[in-house]
């Protein structure tokens, strides 16, 4: 974390997306701060150095987000091959090499992310359309941020090491609701009424907020607290085109 590295990173990123220059400096500072070891994390009550970087990219400019992610992969890890995009609609086949065959369509976001991290954590991970993630995936990402490790549905853990993770969404026309599995209610006689009434604990993520909206943090991410947990939140203005 020094002036020279900050200038180098800013110049490289801004050359790729000059129309997003207003947020480039803060993105660069966030990455350098996390990678410098100045951030701390507690694992099982033990204070340790935080190595991974988590950022939230919000806005319609999908092109700029990917260009920044690819350039970070090149600058930080030495090659744009160290970039991987994770989305429910697609998943890089190379990350399944030497892995057991599974039905990709049934994988949740956190399972896809865990598999990719297990394959190689020293990369830039662009997790797209995060607003489509289910409740368990959102909680999985929150725990991964807190612990520096990601756990899949089988309970297997993979260390994030010095990964750079970007959670991304475009916008919502209304609030996105990710709900936990229904909780069965019982009637006064003890019978199960789950067929008639299901109570779901819903978590509201309003990701259509700019950083200047002045909305309190509880309103923007409610119980999960995913947006407060990341190292930096950045709003991408519309593309220059």
PDB file of C-alpha atoms in Angstrom:
ATOM      1  CA  UNK A   1       0.000   0.000   0.000  1.00  0.00           C
ATOM      2  CA  UNK A   2       2.000   2.974  -1.264  1.00  0.00           C
ATOM      3  CA  UNK A   3       1.651   5.910  -3.617  1.00  0.00           C
ATOM      4  CA  UNK A   4       3.467   4.182  -6.465  1.00  0.00           C
ATOM      5  CA  UNK A   5       1.331   1.042  -6.389  1.00  0.00           C
ATOM      6  CA  UNK A   6      -1.849   3.079  -6.056  1.00  0.00           C
ATOM      7  CA  UNK A   7      -0.926   5.223  -9.067  1.00  0.00           C
ATOM      8  CA  UNK A   8      -0.033   2.164 -11.151  1.00  0.00           C
ATOM      9  CA  UNK A   9      -3.287   0.404 -10.336  1.00  0.00           C
ATOM     10  CA  UNK A  10      -5.405   3.509 -10.888  1.00  0.00           C
ATOM     11  CA  UNK A  11      -3.783   4.279 -14.236  1.00  0.00           C
ATOM     12  CA  UNK A  12      -4.254   0.722 -15.492  1.00  0.00           C
ATOM     13  CA  UNK A  13      -7.902   0.493 -14.434  1.00  0.00           C
ATOM     14  CA  UNK A  14      -8.803   3.951 -15.681  1.00  0.00           C
ATOM     15  CA  UNK A  15      -7.274   3.215 -19.075  1.00  0.00           C
ATOM     16  CA  UNK A  16      -9.778   0.351 -19.438  1.00  0.00           C
ATOM     17  CA  UNK A  17     -12.869   2.225 -18.223  1.00  0.00           C
ATOM     18  CA  UNK A  18     -12.173   5.985 -18.357  1.00  0.00           C
ATOM     19  CA  UNK A  19     -15.894   6.792 -18.064  1.00  0.00           C
ATOM     20  CA  UNK A  20     -15.890   5.227 -14.571  1.00  0.00           C
ATOM     21  CA  UNK A  21     -12.911   7.258 -13.328  1.00  0.00           C
ATOM     22  CA  UNK A  22     -14.828   8.605 -10.311  1.00  0.00           C
ATOM     23  CA  UNK A  23     -14.733   5.234  -8.523  1.00  0.00           C
ATOM     24  CA  UNK A  24     -11.388   3.879  -9.767  1.00  0.00           C
ATOM     25  CA  UNK A  25      -9.288   5.352  -6.965  1.00  0.00           C
ATOM     26  CA  UNK A  26     -11.457   3.855  -4.218  1.00  0.00           C
ATOM     27  CA  UNK A  27     -11.485   0.440  -5.906  1.00  0.00           C
ATOM     28  CA  UNK A  28      -7.687   0.497  -6.107  1.00  0.00           C
ATOM     29  CA  UNK A  29      -7.373   1.597  -2.477  1.00  0.00           C
ATOM     30  CA  UNK A  30      -9.683  -1.191  -1.330  1.00  0.00           C
ATOM     31  CA  UNK A  31      -7.679  -3.859  -3.148  1.00  0.00           C
ATOM     32  CA  UNK A  32      -4.314  -2.569  -1.912  1.00  0.00           C
ATOM     33  CA  UNK A  33      -5.527  -2.168   1.665  1.00  0.00           C
ATOM     34  CA  UNK A  34      -6.757  -5.759   1.835  1.00  0.00           C
ATOM     35  CA  UNK A  35      -3.664  -7.172   0.160  1.00  0.00           C
ATOM     36  CA  UNK A  36      -1.305  -5.180   2.375  1.00  0.00           C
ATOM     37  CA  UNK A  37      -2.387  -7.142   5.439  1.00  0.00           C
ATOM     38  CA  UNK A  38      -3.690  -4.082   7.252  1.00  0.00           C
ATOM     39  CA  UNK A  39      -7.181  -5.603   7.608  1.00  0.00           C
ATOM     40  CA  UNK A  40      -7.851  -8.160  10.328  1.00  0.00           C
ATOM     41  CA  UNK A  41     -10.260 -11.052  10.698  1.00  0.00           C
ATOM     42  CA  UNK A  42     -11.252 -13.246  13.647  1.00  0.00           C
ATOM     43  CA  UNK A  43     -11.426 -17.012  13.123  1.00  0.00           C
ATOM     44  CA  UNK A  44     -12.604 -19.073  16.108  1.00  0.00           C
ATOM     45  CA  UNK A  45     -11.866 -16.086  18.324  1.00  0.00           C
ATOM     46  CA  UNK A  46      -8.278 -15.785  17.085  1.00  0.00           C
ATOM     47  CA  UNK A  47      -7.219 -12.524  15.464  1.00  0.00           C
ATOM     48  CA  UNK A  48      -5.542 -13.102  12.094  1.00  0.00           C
ATOM     49  CA  UNK A  49      -4.496 -11.190   8.983  1.00  0.00           C
ATOM     50  CA  UNK A  50      -7.177 -10.859   6.331  1.00  0.00           C
ATOM     51  CA  UNK A  51      -5.858 -11.657   2.849  1.00  0.00           C
ATOM     52  CA  UNK A  52      -8.953 -11.862   0.646  1.00  0.00           C
ATOM     53  CA  UNK A  53     -10.743  -8.867  -0.881  1.00  0.00           C
ATOM     54  CA  UNK A  54     -14.536  -8.567  -1.213  1.00  0.00           C
ATOM     55  CA  UNK A  55     -16.191  -5.835  -3.257  1.00  0.00           C
ATOM     56  CA  UNK A  56     -19.750  -5.144  -4.326  1.00  0.00           C
ATOM     57  CA  UNK A  57     -20.281  -3.716  -7.828  1.00  0.00           C
ATOM     58  CA  UNK A  58     -23.742  -2.297  -8.496  1.00  0.00           C
ATOM     59  CA  UNK A  59     -25.039  -0.727 -11.688  1.00  0.00           C
ATOM     60  CA  UNK A  60     -25.938  -1.314 -15.311  1.00  0.00           C
ATOM     61  CA  UNK A  61     -22.446  -1.093 -16.775  1.00  0.00           C
ATOM     62  CA  UNK A  62     -21.697  -4.816 -17.049  1.00  0.00           C
ATOM     63  CA  UNK A  63     -18.874  -4.155 -19.511  1.00  0.00           C
ATOM     64  CA  UNK A  64     -16.965  -1.910 -17.104  1.00  0.00           C
ATOM     65  CA  UNK A  65     -17.316  -4.378 -14.239  1.00  0.00           C
ATOM     66  CA  UNK A  66     -15.839  -7.213 -16.272  1.00  0.00           C
ATOM     67  CA  UNK A  67     -13.044  -5.051 -17.670  1.00  0.00           C
ATOM     68  CA  UNK A  68     -12.021  -4.005 -14.170  1.00  0.00           C
ATOM     69  CA  UNK A  69     -12.160  -7.604 -12.929  1.00  0.00           C
ATOM     70  CA  UNK A  70     -10.052  -8.862 -15.844  1.00  0.00           C
ATOM     71  CA  UNK A  71      -7.499  -6.080 -15.408  1.00  0.00           C
ATOM     72  CA  UNK A  72      -7.213  -6.829 -11.698  1.00  0.00           C
ATOM     73  CA  UNK A  73      -6.556 -10.475 -12.569  1.00  0.00           C
ATOM     74  CA  UNK A  74      -3.801  -9.400 -14.939  1.00  0.00           C
ATOM     75  CA  UNK A  75      -2.177  -6.908 -12.564  1.00  0.00           C
ATOM     76  CA  UNK A  76      -2.509  -8.855  -9.325  1.00  0.00           C
ATOM     77  CA  UNK A  77      -2.198 -12.477 -10.429  1.00  0.00           C
ATOM     78  CA  UNK A  78      -0.223 -12.030 -13.647  1.00  0.00           C
ATOM     79  CA  UNK A  79      -2.763 -13.056 -16.281  1.00  0.00           C
ATOM     80  CA  UNK A  80      -6.361 -12.510 -17.359  1.00  0.00           C
ATOM     81  CA  UNK A  81      -6.630 -16.302 -17.220  1.00  0.00           C
ATOM     82  CA  UNK A  82      -6.863 -15.743 -13.453  1.00  0.00           C
ATOM     83  CA  UNK A  83     -10.350 -14.316 -13.969  1.00  0.00           C
ATOM     84  CA  UNK A  84     -13.498 -16.428 -13.582  1.00  0.00           C
ATOM     85  CA  UNK A  85     -17.134 -15.388 -13.938  1.00  0.00           C
ATOM     86  CA  UNK A  86     -19.734 -17.243 -11.885  1.00  0.00           C
ATOM     87  CA  UNK A  87     -23.393 -17.067 -12.851  1.00  0.00           C
ATOM     88  CA  UNK A  88     -26.290 -19.483 -12.541  1.00  0.00           C
ATOM     89  CA  UNK A  89     -26.709 -19.482 -16.316  1.00  0.00           C
ATOM     90  CA  UNK A  90     -23.136 -20.454 -17.048  1.00  0.00           C
ATOM     91  CA  UNK A  91     -20.031 -21.852 -15.393  1.00  0.00           C
ATOM     92  CA  UNK A  92     -16.509 -22.285 -16.719  1.00  0.00           C
ATOM     93  CA  UNK A  93     -15.944 -25.918 -17.703  1.00  0.00           C
ATOM     94  CA  UNK A  94     -12.249 -25.757 -16.843  1.00  0.00           C
ATOM     95  CA  UNK A  95     -13.177 -25.428 -13.169  1.00  0.00           C
ATOM     96  CA  UNK A  96     -14.777 -28.873 -13.308  1.00  0.00           C
ATOM     97  CA  UNK A  97     -11.614 -30.584 -14.532  1.00  0.00           C
ATOM     98  CA  UNK A  98     -10.824 -33.676 -12.441  1.00  0.00           C
ATOM     99  CA  UNK A  99     -14.003 -33.121 -10.433  1.00  0.00           C
ATOM    100  CA  UNK A 100     -16.824 -35.592  -9.977  1.00  0.00           C
ATOM    101  CA  UNK A 101     -19.668 -35.237 -12.465  1.00  0.00           C
ATOM    102  CA  UNK A 102     -22.654 -33.307 -11.151  1.00  0.00           C
ATOM    103  CA  UNK A 103     -25.750 -31.661 -12.513  1.00  0.00           C
ATOM    104  CA  UNK A 104     -24.608 -28.040 -12.873  1.00  0.00           C
ATOM    105  CA  UNK A 105     -28.146 -26.755 -13.221  1.00  0.00           C
ATOM    106  CA  UNK A 106     -28.890 -27.802  -9.627  1.00  0.00           C
ATOM    107  CA  UNK A 107     -25.911 -26.045  -8.122  1.00  0.00           C
ATOM    108  CA  UNK A 108     -26.462 -22.955  -6.004  1.00  0.00           C
ATOM    109  CA  UNK A 109     -24.284 -19.888  -6.246  1.00  0.00           C
ATOM    110  CA  UNK A 110     -22.286 -20.813  -3.150  1.00  0.00           C
ATOM    111  CA  UNK A 111     -21.650 -24.337  -4.471  1.00  0.00           C
ATOM    112  CA  UNK A 112     -20.350 -22.964  -7.764  1.00  0.00           C
ATOM    113  CA  UNK A 113     -18.197 -20.464  -5.924  1.00  0.00           C
ATOM    114  CA  UNK A 114     -16.859 -23.099  -3.535  1.00  0.00           C
ATOM    115  CA  UNK A 115     -15.975 -25.405  -6.425  1.00  0.00           C
ATOM    116  CA  UNK A 116     -14.148 -22.606  -8.230  1.00  0.00           C
ATOM    117  CA  UNK A 117     -12.213 -21.627  -5.090  1.00  0.00           C
ATOM    118  CA  UNK A 118     -11.246 -25.256  -4.460  1.00  0.00           C
ATOM    119  CA  UNK A 119      -9.886 -25.465  -7.993  1.00  0.00           C
ATOM    120  CA  UNK A 120      -7.721 -22.335  -7.591  1.00  0.00           C
ATOM    121  CA  UNK A 121      -8.325 -19.554  -5.023  1.00  0.00           C
ATOM    122  CA  UNK A 122      -5.661 -17.160  -6.376  1.00  0.00           C
ATOM    123  CA  UNK A 123      -7.959 -15.522  -8.900  1.00  0.00           C
ATOM    124  CA  UNK A 124     -10.480 -12.749  -9.387  1.00  0.00           C
ATOM    125  CA  UNK A 125     -14.033 -14.109  -9.015  1.00  0.00           C
ATOM    126  CA  UNK A 126     -16.853 -12.080 -10.546  1.00  0.00           C
ATOM    127  CA  UNK A 127     -20.094 -13.409  -9.040  1.00  0.00           C
ATOM    128  CA  UNK A 128     -22.758 -12.006 -11.332  1.00  0.00           C
ATOM    129  CA  UNK A 129     -26.473 -11.389 -10.743  1.00  0.00           C
ATOM    130  CA  UNK A 130     -26.078 -11.831  -6.991  1.00  0.00           C
ATOM    131  CA  UNK A 131     -29.691 -10.707  -6.553  1.00  0.00           C
ATOM    132  CA  UNK A 132     -30.736 -14.094  -7.958  1.00  0.00           C
ATOM    133  CA  UNK A 133     -28.887 -16.023  -5.242  1.00  0.00           C
ATOM    134  CA  UNK A 134     -30.949 -18.052  -2.786  1.00  0.00           C
ATOM    135  CA  UNK A 135     -30.965 -17.402   0.939  1.00  0.00           C
ATOM    136  CA  UNK A 136     -28.466 -20.148   1.781  1.00  0.00           C
ATOM    137  CA  UNK A 137     -26.033 -18.853  -0.841  1.00  0.00           C
ATOM    138  CA  UNK A 138     -26.259 -15.309   0.519  1.00  0.00           C
ATOM    139  CA  UNK A 139     -25.598 -16.595   4.015  1.00  0.00           C
ATOM    140  CA  UNK A 140     -22.742 -18.696   2.635  1.00  0.00           C
ATOM    141  CA  UNK A 141     -21.110 -15.617   1.116  1.00  0.00           C
ATOM    142  CA  UNK A 142     -21.548 -13.697   4.373  1.00  0.00           C
ATOM    143  CA  UNK A 143     -19.842 -16.482   6.354  1.00  0.00           C
ATOM    144  CA  UNK A 144     -17.060 -16.728   3.776  1.00  0.00           C
ATOM    145  CA  UNK A 145     -16.349 -13.019   4.216  1.00  0.00           C
ATOM    146  CA  UNK A 146     -16.275 -13.392   7.989  1.00  0.00           C
ATOM    147  CA  UNK A 147     -14.137 -16.548   8.086  1.00  0.00           C
ATOM    148  CA  UNK A 148     -11.886 -16.331   5.036  1.00  0.00           C
ATOM    149  CA  UNK A 149     -13.067 -19.788   4.017  1.00  0.00           C
ATOM    150  CA  UNK A 150     -16.004 -21.012   1.944  1.00  0.00           C
ATOM    151  CA  UNK A 151     -18.031 -24.112   2.765  1.00  0.00           C
ATOM    152  CA  UNK A 152     -20.002 -26.161   0.235  1.00  0.00           C
ATOM    153  CA  UNK A 153     -23.204 -28.119   0.822  1.00  0.00           C
ATOM    154  CA  UNK A 154     -21.192 -31.202   1.845  1.00  0.00           C
ATOM    155  CA  UNK A 155     -19.446 -29.310   4.606  1.00  0.00           C
ATOM    156  CA  UNK A 156     -16.094 -29.234   2.823  1.00  0.00           C
ATOM    157  CA  UNK A 157     -14.130 -26.019   3.272  1.00  0.00           C
ATOM    158  CA  UNK A 158     -11.739 -24.199   0.960  1.00  0.00           C
ATOM    159  CA  UNK A 159      -9.490 -21.309   1.982  1.00  0.00           C
ATOM    160  CA  UNK A 160      -9.940 -18.092   0.012  1.00  0.00           C
ATOM    161  CA  UNK A 161      -6.287 -17.160   0.584  1.00  0.00           C
ATOM    162  CA  UNK A 162      -5.724 -13.861  -1.287  1.00  0.00           C
ATOM    163  CA  UNK A 163      -8.674 -14.155  -3.681  1.00  0.00           C
ATOM    164  CA  UNK A 164     -10.424 -11.054  -4.989  1.00  0.00           C
ATOM    165  CA  UNK A 165     -14.195 -11.591  -4.985  1.00  0.00           C
ATOM    166  CA  UNK A 166     -16.598  -9.198  -6.699  1.00  0.00           C
ATOM    167  CA  UNK A 167     -20.319  -9.595  -5.995  1.00  0.00           C
ATOM    168  CA  UNK A 168     -22.242  -7.907  -8.792  1.00  0.00           C
ATOM    169  CA  UNK A 169     -25.763  -6.961  -9.777  1.00  0.00           C
ATOM    170  CA  UNK A 170     -27.300  -4.507 -12.235  1.00  0.00           C
ATOM    171  CA  UNK A 171     -30.445  -3.126 -10.638  1.00  0.00           C
ATOM    172  CA  UNK A 172     -33.809  -4.051  -9.187  1.00  0.00           C
ATOM    173  CA  UNK A 173     -37.121  -2.618 -10.250  1.00  0.00           C
ATOM    174  CA  UNK A 174     -38.270  -3.604  -6.757  1.00  0.00           C
ATOM    175  CA  UNK A 175     -36.714  -5.065  -3.671  1.00  0.00           C
ATOM    176  CA  UNK A 176     -35.191  -8.512  -4.057  1.00  0.00           C
ATOM    177  CA  UNK A 177     -36.310 -11.020  -1.462  1.00  0.00           C
ATOM    178  CA  UNK A 178     -34.267 -14.100  -0.677  1.00  0.00           C
ATOM    179  CA  UNK A 179     -36.144 -16.384   1.657  1.00  0.00           C
ATOM    180  CA  UNK A 180     -35.083 -19.232   3.855  1.00  0.00           C
ATOM    181  CA  UNK A 181     -36.941 -22.561   3.626  1.00  0.00           C
ATOM    182  CA  UNK A 182     -40.479 -22.414   5.027  1.00  0.00           C
ATOM    183  CA  UNK A 183     -41.001 -22.991   8.728  1.00  0.00           C
ATOM    184  CA  UNK A 184     -43.927 -25.215   9.582  1.00  0.00           C
ATOM    185  CA  UNK A 185     -46.581 -23.859  11.901  1.00  0.00           C
ATOM    186  CA  UNK A 186     -48.558 -26.052  14.277  1.00  0.00           C
ATOM    187  CA  UNK A 187     -52.121 -25.550  15.267  1.00  0.00           C
ATOM    188  CA  UNK A 188     -53.358 -25.457  18.848  1.00  0.00           C
ATOM    189  CA  UNK A 189     -53.950 -29.234  18.730  1.00  0.00           C
ATOM    190  CA  UNK A 190     -50.350 -29.841  17.623  1.00  0.00           C
ATOM    191  CA  UNK A 191     -51.147 -30.814  14.039  1.00  0.00           C
ATOM    192  CA  UNK A 192     -48.886 -29.723  11.211  1.00  0.00           C
ATOM    193  CA  UNK A 193     -50.406 -26.983   9.061  1.00  0.00           C
ATOM    194  CA  UNK A 194     -47.480 -26.614   6.672  1.00  0.00           C
ATOM    195  CA  UNK A 195     -49.649 -27.488   3.678  1.00  0.00           C
ATOM    196  CA  UNK A 196     -51.852 -24.482   4.366  1.00  0.00           C
ATOM    197  CA  UNK A 197     -49.519 -21.948   5.942  1.00  0.00           C
ATOM    198  CA  UNK A 198     -45.815 -21.573   5.452  1.00  0.00           C
ATOM    199  CA  UNK A 199     -43.866 -18.895   7.227  1.00  0.00           C
ATOM    200  CA  UNK A 200     -40.653 -17.838   5.521  1.00  0.00           C
ATOM    201  CA  UNK A 201     -38.002 -15.641   7.037  1.00  0.00           C
ATOM    202  CA  UNK A 202     -37.292 -13.148   4.281  1.00  0.00           C
ATOM    203  CA  UNK A 203     -34.206 -11.032   3.915  1.00  0.00           C
ATOM    204  CA  UNK A 204     -34.537  -7.855   1.891  1.00  0.00           C
ATOM    205  CA  UNK A 205     -31.656  -6.698  -0.303  1.00  0.00           C
ATOM    206  CA  UNK A 206     -32.296  -3.362  -1.976  1.00  0.00           C
ATOM    207  CA  UNK A 207     -29.364  -3.268  -4.375  1.00  0.00           C
ATOM    208  CA  UNK A 208     -30.806  -0.464  -6.492  1.00  0.00           C
ATOM    209  CA  UNK A 209     -29.417   2.184  -4.164  1.00  0.00           C
ATOM    210  CA  UNK A 210     -26.633   4.554  -5.078  1.00  0.00           C
ATOM    211  CA  UNK A 211     -23.953   5.256  -2.487  1.00  0.00           C
ATOM    212  CA  UNK A 212     -25.339   8.776  -2.175  1.00  0.00           C
ATOM    213  CA  UNK A 213     -28.931   7.823  -1.460  1.00  0.00           C
ATOM    214  CA  UNK A 214     -28.493   8.292   2.275  1.00  0.00           C
ATOM    215  CA  UNK A 215     -30.522   5.195   3.094  1.00  0.00           C
ATOM    216  CA  UNK A 216     -29.640   3.548   6.368  1.00  0.00           C
ATOM    217  CA  UNK A 217     -27.679   0.321   6.162  1.00  0.00           C
ATOM    218  CA  UNK A 218     -30.395  -1.770   7.820  1.00  0.00           C
ATOM    219  CA  UNK A 219     -32.834  -0.843   5.073  1.00  0.00           C
ATOM    220  CA  UNK A 220     -30.392  -1.789   2.330  1.00  0.00           C
ATOM    221  CA  UNK A 221     -29.489  -5.270   3.510  1.00  0.00           C
ATOM    222  CA  UNK A 222     -31.608  -6.134   6.550  1.00  0.00           C
ATOM    223  CA  UNK A 223     -30.777  -9.254   8.556  1.00  0.00           C
ATOM    224  CA  UNK A 224     -28.039 -10.812   6.430  1.00  0.00           C
ATOM    225  CA  UNK A 225     -25.739  -7.794   6.518  1.00  0.00           C
ATOM    226  CA  UNK A 226     -23.973  -8.873   3.324  1.00  0.00           C
ATOM    227  CA  UNK A 227     -23.467  -5.349   2.031  1.00  0.00           C
ATOM    228  CA  UNK A 228     -21.897  -4.146   5.274  1.00  0.00           C
ATOM    229  CA  UNK A 229     -19.588  -7.163   5.346  1.00  0.00           C
ATOM    230  CA  UNK A 230     -17.805  -6.457   2.039  1.00  0.00           C
ATOM    231  CA  UNK A 231     -14.646  -4.350   1.977  1.00  0.00           C
ATOM    232  CA  UNK A 232     -16.046  -1.841  -0.517  1.00  0.00           C
ATOM    233  CA  UNK A 233     -19.288  -0.963  -2.332  1.00  0.00           C
ATOM    234  CA  UNK A 234     -19.186   0.804  -5.698  1.00  0.00           C
ATOM    235  CA  UNK A 235     -21.944   2.205  -7.877  1.00  0.00           C
ATOM    236  CA  UNK A 236     -21.275   2.136 -11.627  1.00  0.00           C
ATOM    237  CA  UNK A 237     -22.904   4.912 -13.566  1.00  0.00           C
ATOM    238  CA  UNK A 238     -24.332   4.165 -16.986  1.00  0.00           C
ATOM    239  CA  UNK A 239     -21.930   3.212 -19.748  1.00  0.00           C
ATOM    240  CA  UNK A 240     -20.531   5.994 -21.921  1.00  0.00           C
ATOM    241  CA  UNK A 241     -22.133   4.267 -24.900  1.00  0.00           C
TER     242      UNK A 241
END
